[in-house]
Amino acid sequence: MHKTHTTNTPSSLSSRRARTLAVVTAVGLLGGGALAQPAWAAVPEGPTEHTTLGLTGAQVMTHLAELAEISESYADEGYRTWNGPGYEASAAYVEQALEATGAFTVERQVFTVDDVIEGPVTVTVGGVALVGGHMINAEGTAEPLVGVPLAAPAEEEGGRLGCDPASFTDIPAGSVVVVQRGVCAFGDKVANATAVDAAAVLIANNAPGLVENGTVGDRNTSSAPAASLTPEDGAVLFDLIAAAQGAEQPAPTADVVIEKEFVAVPTFNVIAESIAGDPEDVVVIGAHLDGVDAGPGVNDNASGSAALLALADQVAAYEFPNDRKIRLAFWGAEEIGLLGSTHYVTDLAENDPAALERISAYLNYDMIGSDNYTVGVYDADQSTFEAPVTVPEGSIALEAIFTDFFDGVEQPWVDSEFSGRSDYQAFIEAGIPAGGLFSGADTVKTEEEAAIFGGTAGEPLDSNYHRPTDTLENVNRESVDAFAPAIGWAAHVLAWELVDAQPPVSPEPTDPAVPSPEPEPTGPGAEPTTEPVETMTPAPAAGAGRGDLATTGGSSVAPFALAAGVLLMGGVVVSALAASRHRRSRTGS
């Protein structure tokens, strides 16, 4: 399960991304190696070791409970779907929570989504109304078609398939053409009918019921309107058409209505940017805020959004301001095609490419509380899964931030395919290094994973995925506790530069004429009242190789402690990196 990582900074990265990842490589993985300093040591101007920012699962759950309640309250209106009131209410909570930190500026990035409003599809023949179904991206009727002749293409391969343009030769213009499903794409059938000026196309299914999720391809406003029919209704129409042709009678007629309206619907992302940090070097951390209309979407993905809110709280409370800008992105319309994150990257590429270049890394958190979870890390080095996408250089360094952290706290982890099937897709397509965490969706848990993480082998990692049962009660707290400190750690490694420990300041000498007080006994033969105090060193919790991550998150991570010589070596590396440029202002303009 565990791997040995070679972390490097490719020379082909931009200098800004290379510089950021060089710091990650050189010192980000040293962890908390500082020796305890006496009380009179000089106070450093920044952190001397990396930290989880104190981020815990309990803090994430506080925000998650609020988002869950909001989503549940809009059960009758699509929960937290991208264009519903539940999404608006959730975004308002996110904005309020971010503004309350005082450490972030918050804005909405509005964009439009091409949507479809669908009405009924009816086909009436001889006074009998048949029920039809919509085809994706097919046109609707601009007005009802009344008394329009029915026609069918000539037979090919034993059916009225409409795959060969020649089969439409004898069809009169203005007919409603009935074709059978099969052999060729729906779009080909519609295109062939459109070429003979068909008034509409009805596609009879070859399986029970109407065609589900059938698409005619990209929308073409010049295409004939199209809809689907059941096999039974299609057979009735084919028989009527054949009977009329055999008797050399006029074709039967139909009234057809396909109500459909294509609209552009506005929605938005919520973008928060830290007040502190170098505006020329930005770390973007994202999670999608929208959900599906089938359920509350508490794990998918209110859990990732809640983690970002808890992270914002800890960034604001931390004693040192971040050196790099931290941009938190709550994406909209992810569930219908990663639209919010895609718009964000595309908009920068088209209108402000310099701002896109200033993004040195992107981290994605999509589902961190699956009930049958694994601790999944995006497999940028492809040690387990061959990536179906191009992995930007620098992504391996981001993967190592997480895996080395988990190794340091004895938290088992597994690779999750670096597939681009979440909001990091647009970023990696733009060449931006990306990484992230994932507790699992509909993938089935293996026997090996069950032995490592517990849970049930042979069952989905999230049995509530896109279902009404994706509720707060079904979020796995152990999973959230495991992921939360890693999210804080990664943010600190990427957004804070370590500084050398300051040399100690000599304490004021004690007046030798004033003796130190001796402890006084309470009575004859009594022991002194001042007793020695035993100092305890925390040890990892027992059980399945996992530490007690619910309480992780102090100013250092104990398992990462190194010898003083190693820390000093890390300090030398940091100094060498910092010497190549002046230290940037710690607050943005």
Coordinates of C-alpha atoms in Angstrom, one line a residue:
M1 CA 0.0 0.0 0.0
H2 CA 2.7 2.5 1.0
K3 CA 5.1 3.8 -1.6
T4 CA 8.4 5.5 -1.7
H5 CA 8.1 8.9 -3.4
T6 CA 10.8 10.8 -5.2
T7 CA 9.7 14.4 -5.0
N8 CA 11.2 16.9 -7.4
T9 CA 10.6 20.1 -9.1
P10 CA 10.7 19.8 -12.9
S11 CA 12.7 22.5 -14.7
S12 CA 9.9 22.9 -17.2
L13 CA 7.6 24.4 -14.6
S14 CA 7.2 28.2 -14.5
S15 CA 9.7 29.8 -12.1
R16 CA 6.9 30.7 -9.7
R17 CA 5.5 27.1 -9.6
A18 CA 9.0 25.7 -9.5
R19 CA 9.9 28.0 -6.5
T20 CA 6.8 27.0 -4.6
L21 CA 7.3 23.3 -5.2
A22 CA 11.1 23.6 -4.4
V23 CA 10.2 24.8 -1.0
V24 CA 7.7 21.9 -0.6
T25 CA 10.4 19.5 -1.7
A26 CA 13.2 20.9 0.4
V27 CA 11.5 21.5 3.7
G28 CA 7.7 20.8 3.4
L29 CA 8.2 17.2 4.3
L30 CA 10.6 17.7 7.2
G31 CA 7.7 18.2 9.5
G32 CA 8.1 19.3 13.1
G33 CA 11.7 18.9 13.8
A34 CA 12.4 21.8 16.0
L35 CA 13.9 21.2 19.4
A36 CA 12.1 22.8 22.4
Q37 CA 13.4 26.3 23.0
P38 CA 13.8 27.9 26.4
A39 CA 11.3 30.5 27.4
W40 CA 13.8 33.3 26.8
A41 CA 14.5 32.3 23.2
A42 CA 13.9 35.0 20.5
V43 CA 10.4 34.9 18.9
P44 CA 10.7 33.9 15.2
E45 CA 9.1 36.1 12.5
G46 CA 7.4 33.1 11.0
P47 CA 6.9 29.4 11.5
T48 CA 10.0 27.2 12.0
E49 CA 8.1 24.0 11.3
H50 CA 5.0 22.9 9.4
T51 CA 1.7 22.3 11.1
T52 CA -1.8 21.0 10.6
L53 CA -3.1 24.5 11.5
G54 CA -5.0 22.7 14.3
L55 CA -7.6 21.5 11.8
T56 CA -9.7 18.6 13.2
G57 CA -12.6 16.6 12.1
A58 CA -14.8 18.1 14.9
Q59 CA -14.3 21.6 13.3
V60 CA -15.3 20.2 9.9
M61 CA -18.4 18.6 11.4
T62 CA -19.5 21.8 12.9
H63 CA -19.9 23.4 9.5
L64 CA -21.1 20.2 7.9
A65 CA -24.0 20.0 10.3
E66 CA -25.1 23.5 9.2
L67 CA -24.9 22.7 5.5
A68 CA -26.7 19.4 6.1
E69 CA -29.6 21.2 7.8
I70 CA -29.9 23.7 5.0
S71 CA -29.9 21.0 2.3
E72 CA -32.5 18.9 4.1
S73 CA -34.8 21.9 4.5
Y74 CA -35.0 22.2 0.7
A75 CA -35.8 18.5 0.1
D76 CA -38.9 19.4 -1.9
E77 CA -37.0 21.9 -4.1
G78 CA -34.0 19.7 -5.2
Y79 CA -31.9 19.9 -2.0
R80 CA -28.7 21.7 -3.0
T81 CA -29.0 21.4 -6.8
W82 CA -27.1 24.0 -8.8
N83 CA -30.1 26.1 -9.7
G84 CA -32.3 25.7 -6.7
P85 CA -33.0 27.7 -3.5
G86 CA -31.0 25.2 -1.4
Y87 CA -27.8 26.0 -3.3
E88 CA -28.5 29.7 -2.8
A89 CA -29.0 29.3 0.9
S90 CA -25.9 27.1 1.2
A91 CA -23.8 29.7 -0.6
A92 CA -25.1 32.4 1.7
Y93 CA -24.0 30.4 4.7
V94 CA -20.6 29.8 3.2
E95 CA -20.2 33.6 2.5
Q96 CA -21.2 34.5 6.0
A97 CA -18.8 32.0 7.5
L98 CA -15.9 33.2 5.4
E99 CA -16.5 36.9 6.0
A100 CA -16.7 36.2 9.8
T101 CA -13.1 35.1 9.8
G102 CA -11.9 38.6 8.8
A103 CA -9.1 36.9 6.9
F104 CA -10.7 36.5 3.5
T105 CA -12.4 38.7 0.9
V106 CA -15.4 36.9 -0.7
E107 CA -17.2 37.3 -4.0
R108 CA -19.5 35.4 -6.4
Q109 CA -18.4 34.5 -9.8
V110 CA -21.5 34.4 -11.9
F111 CA -21.7 32.3 -15.1
T112 CA -24.5 30.8 -17.1
V113 CA -25.5 27.2 -17.7
D114 CA -27.3 26.0 -20.8
D115 CA -30.4 24.3 -19.5
V116 CA -33.6 22.9 -20.9
I117 CA -37.1 23.3 -19.7
E118 CA -39.1 20.3 -20.9
G119 CA -42.8 20.0 -21.2
P120 CA -45.0 17.1 -22.3
V121 CA -44.4 15.1 -25.5
T122 CA -47.7 13.9 -27.1
V123 CA -48.4 12.2 -30.4
T124 CA -52.1 11.9 -31.3
V125 CA -53.2 9.5 -34.1
G126 CA -56.8 8.8 -34.9
G127 CA -57.9 10.5 -31.7
V128 CA -55.6 8.3 -29.6
A129 CA -52.9 10.1 -27.6
L130 CA -49.5 8.4 -27.3
V131 CA -46.9 9.5 -24.8
G132 CA -43.5 10.3 -26.0
G133 CA -40.1 11.1 -24.4
H134 CA -37.5 13.8 -24.8
M135 CA -34.2 13.2 -26.5
I136 CA -31.2 15.1 -25.2
N137 CA -30.2 18.1 -27.3
A138 CA -33.1 17.4 -29.7
E139 CA -35.2 20.4 -30.8
G140 CA -38.8 20.9 -29.8
T141 CA -41.7 21.9 -31.9
A142 CA -42.0 25.7 -32.3
E143 CA -45.7 25.2 -32.4
P144 CA -48.0 22.2 -32.4
L145 CA -47.9 20.1 -35.6
V146 CA -51.6 19.3 -36.6
G147 CA -52.7 16.8 -39.2
V148 CA -49.2 16.1 -40.4
P149 CA -48.7 12.9 -42.6
L150 CA -46.7 10.0 -41.0
A151 CA -43.9 8.3 -43.0
A152 CA -41.2 5.8 -42.4
P153 CA -37.9 5.1 -44.3
A154 CA -37.5 2.1 -46.5
E155 CA -36.4 -1.1 -44.8
E156 CA -32.7 -1.8 -44.2
E157 CA -31.2 -4.7 -42.3
G158 CA -34.7 -5.9 -41.5
G159 CA -36.1 -2.7 -40.0
R160 CA -37.1 0.9 -40.6
L161 CA -33.8 2.1 -39.1
G162 CA -33.2 5.3 -41.0
C163 CA -29.4 4.9 -41.0
D164 CA -29.0 5.1 -44.8
P165 CA -29.8 8.5 -46.3
A166 CA -31.1 6.6 -49.4
S167 CA -33.9 5.0 -47.3
F168 CA -35.5 8.5 -47.1
T169 CA -35.7 9.0 -50.9
D170 CA -39.5 8.5 -51.1
I171 CA -40.5 10.5 -48.0
P172 CA -42.4 13.7 -48.8
A173 CA -41.1 16.9 -47.3
G174 CA -43.0 18.0 -44.2
S175 CA -43.7 14.5 -42.9
V176 CA -43.4 13.2 -39.4
V177 CA -40.9 10.4 -39.8
V178 CA -41.0 7.3 -37.6
V179 CA -37.8 5.3 -37.3
Q180 CA -36.6 2.4 -35.2
R181 CA -33.8 2.5 -32.7
G182 CA -30.7 0.6 -33.5
V183 CA -27.5 0.1 -35.6
C184 CA -26.6 3.8 -36.0
A185 CA -26.6 6.8 -33.7
F186 CA -29.7 8.8 -32.9
G187 CA -28.1 11.9 -34.4
D188 CA -27.6 10.1 -37.7
K189 CA -31.3 9.2 -37.9
V190 CA -32.3 12.8 -37.1
A191 CA -29.8 14.2 -39.6
N192 CA -31.1 12.0 -42.4
A193 CA -34.7 13.0 -41.7
T194 CA -33.7 16.6 -41.5
A195 CA -32.1 16.4 -45.0
V196 CA -35.5 15.6 -46.5
D197 CA -37.2 18.4 -44.6
A198 CA -39.0 16.3 -42.1
A199 CA -41.4 18.1 -39.8
A200 CA -40.4 15.9 -36.8
V201 CA -38.7 12.5 -36.0
L202 CA -40.1 9.9 -33.7
I203 CA -37.7 7.2 -32.6
A204 CA -39.3 3.9 -31.5
N205 CA -37.4 2.2 -28.8
N206 CA -36.2 -1.4 -29.2
A207 CA -36.4 -2.1 -25.4
P208 CA -39.3 -1.7 -23.0
G209 CA -40.3 1.9 -22.2
L210 CA -39.1 5.2 -23.7
V211 CA -35.5 5.9 -24.6
E212 CA -33.7 7.1 -21.5
N213 CA -30.9 9.6 -21.7
G214 CA -30.7 9.2 -25.5
T215 CA -28.8 12.1 -27.1
V216 CA -28.8 13.3 -30.7
G217 CA -25.3 14.7 -30.1
D218 CA -24.4 18.4 -30.0
R219 CA -27.4 20.6 -30.3
N220 CA -28.2 21.8 -33.9
T221 CA -30.9 24.4 -34.1
S222 CA -31.5 23.5 -37.8
S223 CA -32.4 19.9 -37.0
A224 CA -35.9 18.6 -37.1
P225 CA -37.6 18.2 -33.7
A226 CA -37.2 14.7 -32.2
A227 CA -38.7 12.5 -29.5
S228 CA -38.9 8.8 -28.6
L229 CA -41.8 6.3 -28.5
T230 CA -42.3 3.0 -26.8
P231 CA -41.8 -0.1 -28.9
E232 CA -45.6 -0.8 -28.8
D233 CA -46.6 2.6 -30.0
G234 CA -43.9 2.6 -32.7
A235 CA -45.3 -0.8 -33.9
V236 CA -48.8 0.7 -34.2
L237 CA -47.6 3.6 -36.3
F238 CA -45.5 1.4 -38.6
D239 CA -48.6 -0.8 -39.2
L240 CA -50.7 2.2 -40.0
I241 CA -48.1 3.5 -42.5
A242 CA -47.7 0.1 -44.2
A243 CA -51.4 -0.4 -44.5
A244 CA -51.9 2.9 -46.1
Q245 CA -49.1 2.3 -48.5
G246 CA -50.4 -1.2 -49.4
A247 CA -53.9 0.2 -50.1
E248 CA -52.4 3.1 -52.0
Q249 CA -54.3 5.4 -49.6
P250 CA -53.2 8.7 -48.1
A251 CA -50.8 8.4 -45.3
P252 CA -52.2 8.5 -41.7
T253 CA -51.8 11.8 -40.0
A254 CA -50.7 12.8 -36.5
D255 CA -50.7 15.8 -34.2
V256 CA -47.3 16.2 -32.5
V257 CA -46.3 18.4 -29.7
I258 CA -42.7 18.4 -28.3
E259 CA -42.5 21.1 -25.6
K260 CA -39.0 22.2 -25.0
E261 CA -37.2 25.4 -24.3
F262 CA -33.5 26.0 -24.3
V263 CA -32.5 28.6 -21.7
A264 CA -29.3 30.1 -20.2
V265 CA -29.6 30.0 -16.4
P266 CA -27.3 32.0 -14.2
T267 CA -25.5 30.3 -11.3
F268 CA -22.2 31.0 -9.5
N269 CA -19.1 30.0 -7.8
V270 CA -18.1 31.4 -4.4
I271 CA -14.5 32.5 -4.4
A272 CA -12.7 33.6 -1.2
E273 CA -9.1 35.0 -1.2
S274 CA -6.9 35.5 1.8
I275 CA -6.0 39.1 2.6
A276 CA -2.5 38.0 3.5
G277 CA -0.1 36.5 1.0
D278 CA 1.8 37.3 -2.1
P279 CA -0.7 38.1 -4.9
E280 CA 1.9 36.8 -7.4
D281 CA 1.8 33.3 -6.0
V282 CA -1.6 31.7 -5.4
V283 CA -2.6 28.3 -4.0
V284 CA -6.2 27.4 -5.0
I285 CA -8.1 24.9 -2.8
G286 CA -11.5 23.8 -4.0
A287 CA -14.6 21.7 -3.4
H288 CA -17.9 21.7 -5.1
L289 CA -20.8 23.1 -3.2
D290 CA -23.7 21.9 -5.3
G291 CA -25.3 18.5 -5.0
V292 CA -27.7 16.3 -6.9
D293 CA -31.5 16.6 -6.7
A294 CA -31.8 13.0 -5.6
G295 CA -30.6 13.6 -2.0
P296 CA -29.1 16.0 0.5
G297 CA -25.5 15.5 -0.7
V298 CA -24.0 15.8 2.8
N299 CA -20.9 13.7 1.9
D300 CA -21.1 14.6 -1.8
N301 CA -19.9 17.3 -1.4
A302 CA -21.0 19.3 1.6
S303 CA -18.1 17.5 3.4
G304 CA -15.4 19.0 1.2
S305 CA -17.0 22.4 1.4
A306 CA -17.2 22.2 5.2
A307 CA -13.5 21.3 5.3
L308 CA -12.7 24.4 3.4
L309 CA -14.7 26.5 5.8
A310 CA -12.9 24.9 8.8
L311 CA -9.6 25.5 7.1
A312 CA -10.5 29.2 6.7
D313 CA -11.2 29.5 10.4
Q314 CA -7.8 28.0 11.2
V315 CA -6.0 30.2 8.7
A316 CA -7.5 33.2 10.4
A317 CA -6.6 32.0 13.9
Y318 CA -3.0 31.1 13.1
E319 CA -0.3 33.2 14.6
F320 CA 1.6 33.9 11.3
P321 CA 0.0 35.3 8.1
N322 CA 0.4 33.1 5.0
D323 CA 3.2 34.0 2.6
R324 CA 1.3 32.9 -0.5
K325 CA -2.3 33.8 -1.3
I326 CA -4.8 31.2 -0.4
R327 CA -7.8 31.1 -2.7
L328 CA -10.8 29.0 -1.6
A329 CA -13.2 28.0 -4.3
F330 CA -16.7 26.6 -3.7
W331 CA -17.7 25.4 -7.2
G332 CA -21.2 25.4 -8.7
A333 CA -22.7 23.1 -11.2
E334 CA -20.1 20.3 -10.7
E335 CA -22.8 17.6 -10.8
I336 CA -23.9 18.5 -14.3
G337 CA -20.4 18.5 -15.9
L338 CA -17.8 20.3 -13.7
L339 CA -19.1 23.5 -15.1
G340 CA -18.2 25.9 -12.3
S341 CA -14.5 25.0 -12.2
T342 CA -14.3 24.8 -16.0
H343 CA -15.7 28.3 -16.3
Y344 CA -13.3 29.6 -13.8
V345 CA -10.2 28.3 -15.6
T346 CA -11.5 29.1 -19.0
D347 CA -12.4 32.7 -18.0
L348 CA -8.9 33.3 -16.7
A349 CA -7.3 31.7 -19.8
E350 CA -9.3 33.9 -22.1
N351 CA -9.4 37.2 -20.1
D352 CA -6.5 37.2 -17.7
P353 CA -3.9 34.6 -18.6
A354 CA -1.3 36.2 -16.2
A355 CA -3.6 35.5 -13.3
L356 CA -3.8 31.8 -14.4
E357 CA 0.0 31.7 -14.5
R358 CA 0.1 33.0 -10.9
I359 CA -1.7 29.8 -9.6
S360 CA 1.1 27.6 -8.4
A361 CA -1.0 24.6 -7.3
Y362 CA -4.6 23.3 -7.0
L363 CA -5.9 21.0 -4.3
N364 CA -9.3 19.3 -4.6
Y365 CA -11.5 17.8 -1.9
D366 CA -14.5 15.9 -3.2
M367 CA -16.1 13.6 -0.6
I368 CA -14.2 13.0 2.7
G369 CA -16.7 11.2 4.8
S370 CA -17.8 8.1 2.9
D371 CA -19.5 5.5 5.1
N372 CA -17.3 2.5 3.8
Y373 CA -14.3 4.8 3.2
T374 CA -10.7 4.5 2.2
V375 CA -8.2 7.3 2.7
G376 CA -7.6 8.0 -1.0
V377 CA -4.8 10.2 -2.4
Y378 CA -4.8 11.2 -6.1
D379 CA -2.2 9.0 -7.7
A380 CA -0.2 11.6 -9.6
D381 CA 2.9 9.3 -9.8
Q382 CA 0.8 6.6 -11.4
S383 CA 2.3 3.9 -9.1
T384 CA -1.1 2.1 -8.9
F385 CA -3.3 3.5 -11.7
E386 CA -2.2 4.6 -15.2
A387 CA -3.7 8.1 -15.6
P388 CA -6.1 8.6 -18.5
V389 CA -5.1 12.2 -18.6
T390 CA -1.9 14.2 -18.8
V391 CA -0.5 14.7 -15.3
P392 CA 1.1 18.2 -15.0
E393 CA 4.6 18.3 -13.7
G394 CA 4.7 19.1 -10.0
S395 CA 1.6 17.0 -9.2
I396 CA 3.8 14.3 -7.8
A397 CA 5.2 16.7 -5.2
L398 CA 1.7 17.5 -4.2
E399 CA 0.8 13.8 -3.8
A400 CA 3.9 13.4 -1.6
I401 CA 2.7 16.1 0.8
F402 CA -0.3 14.0 1.7
T403 CA 1.3 10.5 1.6
D404 CA 4.3 11.5 3.7
F405 CA 2.0 13.2 6.2
F406 CA -0.1 10.1 6.5
D407 CA 3.0 7.9 6.8
G408 CA 4.3 10.2 9.6
V409 CA 1.1 9.8 11.7
E410 CA 0.8 6.1 10.8
Q411 CA -2.4 6.6 8.9
P412 CA -2.9 4.0 6.1
W413 CA -3.8 5.3 2.7
V414 CA -4.4 4.1 -0.8
D415 CA -4.0 5.5 -4.3
S416 CA -7.1 7.0 -6.0
E417 CA -7.0 7.2 -9.7
F418 CA -5.7 10.6 -11.1
S419 CA -8.6 10.6 -13.6
G420 CA -9.5 14.2 -13.9
R421 CA -13.1 13.3 -13.1
S422 CA -13.6 16.1 -10.6
D423 CA -13.0 19.8 -10.4
Y424 CA -9.2 19.5 -10.9
Q425 CA -9.8 18.5 -14.5
A426 CA -9.8 22.1 -15.9
F427 CA -6.7 22.9 -13.8
I428 CA -4.6 20.0 -15.1
E429 CA -5.7 20.7 -18.7
A430 CA -4.2 24.2 -18.1
G431 CA -1.0 22.6 -16.9
I432 CA -1.4 23.5 -13.3
P433 CA -0.1 20.9 -10.7
A434 CA -2.9 19.3 -8.9
G435 CA -3.6 16.9 -6.0
G436 CA -6.3 16.0 -3.6
L437 CA -8.1 13.5 -1.4
F438 CA -11.1 11.3 -1.9
S439 CA -12.9 8.8 0.5
G440 CA -14.7 7.0 -2.3
A441 CA -18.0 6.8 -4.2
D442 CA -19.5 3.9 -6.0
T443 CA -16.3 1.8 -6.4
V444 CA -16.5 -1.5 -4.5
K445 CA -14.2 -2.0 -1.5
T446 CA -11.6 -4.8 -1.8
E447 CA -10.8 -7.4 0.8
E448 CA -7.4 -5.7 1.2
E449 CA -8.9 -2.3 1.8
A450 CA -11.4 -3.8 4.3
A451 CA -8.5 -5.3 6.2
I452 CA -6.7 -1.9 6.3
F453 CA -9.6 0.5 6.9
G454 CA -12.3 -1.7 8.3
G455 CA -15.8 -1.6 6.7
T456 CA -17.3 -4.1 4.3
A457 CA -15.6 -5.7 1.3
G458 CA -17.7 -6.1 -1.8
E459 CA -19.8 -3.1 -1.0
P460 CA -19.5 0.5 -2.5
L461 CA -17.2 2.9 -0.6
D462 CA -20.2 5.2 -0.3
S463 CA -23.4 3.2 -0.2
N464 CA -25.3 6.5 -0.1
Y465 CA -23.8 8.1 -3.2
H466 CA -26.4 10.2 -5.1
R467 CA -29.2 8.8 -2.9
P468 CA -31.6 10.2 -0.4
T469 CA -29.6 8.6 2.4
D470 CA -26.6 10.8 1.8
T471 CA -27.3 12.5 5.2
L472 CA -25.3 13.7 8.1
E473 CA -26.1 10.5 10.1
N474 CA -24.4 8.5 7.4
V475 CA -21.1 10.5 7.3
N476 CA -18.3 8.4 8.7
R477 CA -16.6 10.5 11.5
E478 CA -13.5 8.3 11.5
S479 CA -13.0 9.2 7.8
V480 CA -13.4 13.0 8.4
D481 CA -11.0 12.8 11.4
A482 CA -8.4 11.2 9.2
F483 CA -8.7 13.7 6.3
A484 CA -9.0 17.0 8.3
P485 CA -5.5 17.4 9.6
A486 CA -4.0 16.4 6.3
I487 CA -6.0 19.2 4.6
G488 CA -4.6 21.7 7.2
W489 CA -1.0 20.3 6.7
A490 CA -1.1 20.6 2.9
A491 CA -2.3 24.2 3.1
H492 CA 0.5 25.1 5.5
V493 CA 3.2 23.4 3.5
L494 CA 2.1 25.2 0.3
A495 CA 1.2 28.6 1.7
W496 CA 3.8 29.2 4.4
E497 CA 7.5 29.6 4.1
L498 CA 9.6 28.3 7.1
V499 CA 12.1 30.6 8.7
D500 CA 15.3 29.9 10.6
A501 CA 14.9 29.5 14.3
Q502 CA 16.0 32.8 16.0
P503 CA 19.2 32.7 18.1
P504 CA 18.5 32.7 21.8
V505 CA 18.7 35.9 23.8
S506 CA 20.9 35.7 26.9
P507 CA 18.8 35.8 30.1
E508 CA 19.3 38.3 32.8
P509 CA 21.7 36.9 35.5
T510 CA 20.2 36.1 38.8
D511 CA 21.5 38.1 41.8
P512 CA 23.7 35.6 43.6
A513 CA 23.1 37.4 46.9
V514 CA 19.4 36.4 46.8
P515 CA 19.2 32.6 47.5
S516 CA 16.5 30.5 45.9
P517 CA 13.7 29.6 48.2
E518 CA 13.8 26.1 49.6
P519 CA 10.5 24.2 49.8
E520 CA 9.2 24.2 53.3
P521 CA 8.1 21.0 55.1
T522 CA 4.5 21.0 56.4
G523 CA 5.6 19.4 59.7
P524 CA 8.2 17.4 61.5
G525 CA 9.5 14.7 59.2
A526 CA 7.2 15.8 56.4
E527 CA 8.3 15.6 52.7
P528 CA 8.7 18.8 50.8
T529 CA 5.5 20.1 49.2
T530 CA 7.1 20.7 45.9
E531 CA 6.9 17.4 44.0
P532 CA 8.5 16.4 40.7
V533 CA 6.1 16.4 37.8
E534 CA 6.2 13.6 35.3
T535 CA 6.4 14.7 31.7
M536 CA 4.4 12.5 29.3
T537 CA 5.2 12.0 25.6
P538 CA 2.1 11.2 23.5
A539 CA 2.2 7.9 21.6
P540 CA 0.2 6.9 18.6
A541 CA -3.1 5.3 19.4
A542 CA -3.3 1.6 19.0
G543 CA -5.6 -0.1 16.5
A544 CA -5.3 -1.0 12.8
G545 CA -2.2 1.1 12.4
R546 CA -4.0 4.4 12.7
G547 CA -3.3 7.3 15.1
D548 CA -6.0 9.2 17.0
L549 CA -6.4 11.8 14.3
A550 CA -9.5 13.3 16.0
T551 CA -7.1 15.0 18.4
T552 CA -4.3 15.7 15.9
G553 CA -3.6 19.3 15.1
G554 CA -1.3 21.1 17.5
S555 CA 1.5 23.4 16.5
S556 CA 3.5 20.4 15.4
V557 CA 3.0 16.8 14.4
A558 CA 4.9 14.6 16.9
P559 CA 5.7 11.7 14.6
F560 CA 7.5 14.1 12.3
A561 CA 10.1 15.2 14.9
L562 CA 13.6 14.9 13.6
A563 CA 17.0 15.4 15.0
A564 CA 18.2 19.0 15.4
G565 CA 20.9 18.5 12.7
V566 CA 18.2 17.5 10.1
L567 CA 16.2 20.6 11.0
L568 CA 19.2 22.8 10.7
M569 CA 20.0 21.3 7.3
G570 CA 16.4 22.1 6.3
G571 CA 16.9 25.7 7.5
V572 CA 20.0 26.0 5.3
V573 CA 18.0 24.9 2.3
V574 CA 15.3 27.4 3.0
S575 CA 17.8 30.1 3.5
A576 CA 19.4 29.3 0.2
L577 CA 16.0 29.4 -1.6
A578 CA 15.1 32.6 0.1
A579 CA 18.4 34.2 -0.8
S580 CA 17.5 34.0 -4.4
R581 CA 14.9 36.6 -4.0
H582 CA 13.8 39.2 -1.5
R583 CA 11.1 38.0 0.9
R584 CA 7.8 39.3 -0.4
S585 CA 5.4 41.4 1.6
R586 CA 3.3 39.3 3.9
T587 CA 0.1 41.0 3.0
G588 CA -1.6 41.5 -0.3
S589 CA -2.6 44.8 -1.8

